Amino acid sequence: MSRPEAGPPTAPSGGAGGAGGAGGAGGAGGASGAPITLLIADDHPVVRDGLSAMFARDPEFEVLGEAADGAEAVRLALALAPDVILMDLRMPGTDGLTAITELGKRGSAARVLVLTTYDTDSHVLPAIEAGATGYLLKDAPRTDLLRAVRAAARGEAVLSPSVAARLMSRFRAPSAGPLSHRELEVLELVAAGTTNREAAARLFISEATVKTHLLNIYAKLGVNDRAAAVAEAFNRGLLTPETPERS
């Protein structure tokens, strides 16, 4: 994403960023005395209203607009040029991840702070890779969210404690080694949409053995579910659209 280089990661609640003013994506906030401008993107009106009301109580921030889906978020971001976008990931139509990617393609200077309820690898890593400046969970305390927005406006990476711990463990974990021949067979069948029972029948093994292979696959790929395993396998080149099913 075309943005100034981000600063070091900062964790909320010990801490999501330093207190005090922040220089926004366009230099609007912080030392100049201008408020940090925000765009809130979430498909739940109650969430949008709550966030807008929270920031309205603090003169350090100004909410420029609200979006109910990713497409509207992109349109408003380009029109309003906010310093920070609070972006939900799961929204109808155009989701948050697609919106982050599109903003990067359009050259938006806004910093995107993901605000969601999901902290799994299949959500966190794609969002960060797409260009999100930070990743925060919706159960974060108000003070942590305010600090996170200030930090994001300065271009600092902001991660909730659980997300930071997940990423640290991912990079510190020793390599689990390549997938075995049997694990690849199971993964290919999963990618083809078969159930555990169907895979067991195709491979002439028990359903419990299929589950064991899946757990090993998850551990080696660093994921938590079937969909993420398939996605990561394609990403690593272990599977391709032309991969033939093994006999």
Coordinates of C-alpha atoms in Angstrom, one line a residue:
M1 CA 0.0 0.0 0.0
S2 CA 1.4 3.4 -0.9
R3 CA 1.9 4.9 2.6
P4 CA 4.9 6.3 4.5
E5 CA 6.9 3.6 6.2
A6 CA 5.2 2.4 9.4
G7 CA 6.9 2.6 12.7
P8 CA 7.5 -0.3 15.1
P9 CA 4.5 -2.4 16.3
T10 CA 2.6 -1.1 19.3
A11 CA 0.3 -3.2 21.4
P12 CA -2.7 -1.6 23.2
S13 CA -3.3 -2.0 26.9
G14 CA 0.3 -1.9 27.4
G15 CA 0.1 -0.1 24.9
A16 CA -1.6 0.7 21.6
G17 CA 0.5 3.7 21.0
G18 CA 1.7 6.8 22.9
A19 CA -0.7 9.2 24.4
G20 CA -1.1 12.7 23.1
G21 CA -1.7 14.1 19.6
A22 CA -1.0 12.3 16.4
G23 CA 0.0 13.3 12.9
G24 CA -2.6 11.9 10.5
A25 CA -2.0 10.4 7.1
G26 CA -2.2 13.8 5.6
G27 CA -0.5 15.6 8.5
A28 CA -3.9 16.9 9.7
G29 CA -3.7 15.7 13.4
G30 CA -1.2 16.2 16.1
A31 CA 1.1 19.2 16.4
S32 CA -0.9 21.3 14.0
G33 CA -3.8 21.2 16.5
A34 CA -6.2 19.8 13.9
P35 CA -8.2 16.7 14.9
I36 CA -7.5 13.2 13.7
T37 CA -10.2 12.5 11.1
L38 CA -11.9 9.2 10.9
L39 CA -14.0 7.0 8.7
I40 CA -16.0 4.2 10.4
A41 CA -16.8 1.1 8.2
D42 CA -19.0 -1.5 9.8
D43 CA -22.2 -3.2 8.7
H44 CA -23.9 -2.9 12.1
P45 CA -25.6 0.5 12.6
V46 CA -25.4 0.2 16.4
V47 CA -21.6 -0.3 16.2
R48 CA -21.2 2.7 13.9
D49 CA -23.4 4.8 16.1
G50 CA -21.5 3.8 19.3
L51 CA -18.1 4.5 17.8
S52 CA -19.2 7.8 16.3
A53 CA -20.6 8.9 19.7
M54 CA -17.4 7.8 21.5
F55 CA -15.1 9.8 19.2
A56 CA -17.5 12.8 19.1
R57 CA -16.9 13.2 22.9
D58 CA -13.2 13.9 22.3
P59 CA -12.2 17.1 20.4
E60 CA -9.0 15.3 19.4
F61 CA -11.0 13.3 16.8
E62 CA -13.5 14.1 14.1
V63 CA -15.7 11.4 12.3
L64 CA -16.0 12.4 8.7
G65 CA -18.4 9.6 7.6
E66 CA -19.7 6.1 8.1
A67 CA -19.8 3.2 5.7
A68 CA -22.0 0.0 5.9
D69 CA -19.8 -2.1 3.5
G70 CA -16.4 -2.2 1.9
A71 CA -17.4 -0.6 -1.4
E72 CA -18.9 2.4 0.4
A73 CA -15.8 2.6 2.6
V74 CA -13.6 2.9 -0.5
R75 CA -15.8 5.5 -2.1
L76 CA -15.9 7.6 1.1
A77 CA -12.2 7.2 1.8
L78 CA -11.3 8.5 -1.6
A79 CA -13.8 11.4 -1.3
L80 CA -13.1 12.4 2.3
A81 CA -9.4 11.5 2.7
P82 CA -9.6 10.6 6.4
D83 CA -6.5 10.1 8.5
V84 CA -7.6 6.7 9.8
I85 CA -10.3 4.2 8.7
L86 CA -11.7 1.9 11.3
M87 CA -12.5 -1.2 9.2
D88 CA -14.6 -4.2 10.0
L89 CA -13.6 -7.3 8.1
R90 CA -16.9 -9.3 7.7
M91 CA -19.4 -7.1 5.8
P92 CA -22.0 -8.0 3.2
G93 CA -21.1 -7.4 -0.4
T94 CA -17.5 -6.0 -0.5
D95 CA -15.8 -7.2 2.7
G96 CA -13.1 -5.3 4.6
L97 CA -10.2 -7.2 3.2
T98 CA -11.2 -6.4 -0.3
A99 CA -11.7 -2.8 0.6
I100 CA -8.2 -2.6 2.1
T101 CA -6.7 -4.1 -1.0
E102 CA -8.7 -1.7 -3.2
L103 CA -7.6 1.3 -1.2
G104 CA -4.0 0.3 -1.7
K105 CA -4.5 0.0 -5.5
R106 CA -6.2 3.5 -5.5
G107 CA -3.3 5.1 -3.6
S108 CA -5.2 6.1 -0.5
A109 CA -3.0 7.6 2.2
A110 CA -5.5 6.7 5.0
R111 CA -4.2 4.3 7.6
V112 CA -6.5 1.4 8.0
L113 CA -7.1 0.1 11.5
V114 CA -9.0 -3.2 11.4
L115 CA -11.6 -3.4 14.2
T116 CA -13.1 -6.8 14.3
T117 CA -14.1 -9.8 16.5
Y118 CA -11.8 -12.3 14.7
D119 CA -8.2 -12.9 15.6
T120 CA -7.4 -16.1 13.7
D121 CA -4.5 -16.4 11.3
S122 CA -6.9 -16.6 8.4
H123 CA -8.1 -13.1 9.2
V124 CA -5.1 -11.4 10.7
L125 CA -2.4 -12.2 8.2
P126 CA -4.3 -11.4 5.0
A127 CA -5.4 -8.0 6.5
I128 CA -1.8 -7.1 7.4
E129 CA -0.5 -8.3 4.0
A130 CA -3.2 -6.2 2.3
G131 CA -1.8 -3.1 4.0
A132 CA -3.7 -2.6 7.3
T133 CA -1.7 -0.5 9.7
G134 CA -3.2 -2.2 12.7
Y135 CA -5.5 -4.9 14.0
L136 CA -7.6 -4.4 17.1
L137 CA -10.5 -6.5 18.6
K138 CA -13.9 -4.9 19.3
D139 CA -13.7 -5.8 22.9
A140 CA -10.8 -3.4 23.4
P141 CA -11.3 -0.8 26.1
R142 CA -12.1 2.7 25.0
T143 CA -8.8 4.1 26.1
D144 CA -6.9 1.4 24.1
L145 CA -8.9 2.2 21.0
L146 CA -8.2 5.9 21.3
R147 CA -4.5 5.2 21.7
A148 CA -4.6 2.8 18.8
V149 CA -6.1 5.4 16.5
R150 CA -3.5 8.0 17.6
A151 CA -0.7 5.5 16.9
A152 CA -2.3 4.5 13.5
A153 CA -2.5 8.1 12.5
R154 CA 1.2 8.4 13.1
G155 CA 1.8 5.4 10.9
E156 CA 2.7 3.1 13.7
A157 CA 1.7 -0.6 13.5
V158 CA -0.9 -1.4 16.2
L159 CA -1.7 -4.9 17.3
S160 CA -4.1 -6.1 20.0
P161 CA -2.2 -8.3 22.6
S162 CA -3.8 -11.5 21.4
V163 CA -2.9 -10.8 17.7
A164 CA 0.7 -9.7 18.7
A165 CA 1.1 -13.0 20.7
R166 CA -0.2 -15.0 17.8
L167 CA 2.2 -13.5 15.3
M168 CA 5.1 -13.8 17.7
S169 CA 4.4 -17.5 18.3
R170 CA 4.1 -18.0 14.6
F171 CA 7.5 -16.6 13.8
R172 CA 9.2 -18.1 16.9
A173 CA 7.8 -21.6 16.3
P174 CA 10.4 -24.0 14.8
S175 CA 9.6 -25.3 11.4
A176 CA 7.3 -28.3 11.5
G177 CA 8.7 -29.8 8.4
P178 CA 7.0 -30.5 5.0
L179 CA 3.7 -32.2 4.6
S180 CA 3.9 -36.0 4.2
H181 CA 2.7 -37.8 1.1
R182 CA -0.5 -38.9 3.0
E183 CA -1.1 -35.4 4.4
L184 CA -0.9 -34.0 0.9
E185 CA -3.4 -36.6 -0.3
V186 CA -5.8 -35.6 2.5
L187 CA -5.3 -31.9 1.8
E188 CA -6.0 -32.4 -1.9
L189 CA -9.3 -34.1 -1.1
V190 CA -10.2 -31.4 1.4
A191 CA -9.5 -28.8 -1.3
A192 CA -11.9 -30.8 -3.6
G193 CA -14.6 -30.4 -1.1
T194 CA -14.8 -33.9 0.4
T195 CA -15.9 -34.5 3.9
N196 CA -13.7 -36.4 6.4
R197 CA -15.9 -39.5 5.9
E198 CA -15.6 -39.3 2.1
A199 CA -11.8 -38.7 2.4
A200 CA -11.5 -41.7 4.6
A201 CA -13.4 -43.9 2.2
R202 CA -11.3 -42.7 -0.8
L203 CA -8.0 -43.3 1.0
F204 CA -9.1 -46.6 2.8
I205 CA -8.4 -45.2 6.2
S206 CA -10.5 -44.4 9.2
E207 CA -12.2 -41.1 9.7
A208 CA -10.3 -40.7 13.0
T209 CA -7.0 -41.0 11.0
V210 CA -8.2 -38.3 8.6
K211 CA -8.8 -36.0 11.5
T212 CA -5.3 -36.7 12.9
H213 CA -3.8 -35.9 9.5
L214 CA -5.8 -32.7 9.4
L215 CA -4.5 -31.6 12.9
N216 CA -0.9 -32.3 11.7
I217 CA -1.6 -30.3 8.5
Y218 CA -2.9 -27.4 10.6
A219 CA 0.1 -27.4 12.8
K220 CA 2.6 -27.5 9.9
L221 CA 0.8 -24.8 8.0
G222 CA 0.2 -22.6 11.1
V223 CA -3.6 -22.4 10.6
N224 CA -6.7 -23.4 12.5
D225 CA -9.3 -24.7 10.0
R226 CA -9.9 -26.5 6.7
A227 CA -10.4 -23.4 4.6
A228 CA -7.3 -21.7 6.0
A229 CA -5.3 -24.8 5.3
V230 CA -6.4 -25.0 1.7
A231 CA -5.7 -21.3 1.2
E232 CA -2.2 -21.5 2.8
A233 CA -1.4 -24.6 0.7
F234 CA -2.2 -22.7 -2.5
N235 CA -0.2 -19.8 -1.2
R236 CA 2.8 -22.0 -0.7
G237 CA 2.4 -23.8 -4.0
L238 CA 1.6 -27.1 -2.3
L239 CA -1.6 -27.1 -4.3
T240 CA -2.4 -25.6 -7.7
P241 CA -5.6 -25.4 -9.6
E242 CA -4.2 -28.1 -11.9
T243 CA -3.2 -30.4 -9.1
P244 CA -4.6 -33.9 -10.0
E245 CA -6.3 -35.9 -7.3
R246 CA -4.0 -38.8 -6.2
S247 CA -5.3 -42.3 -6.7

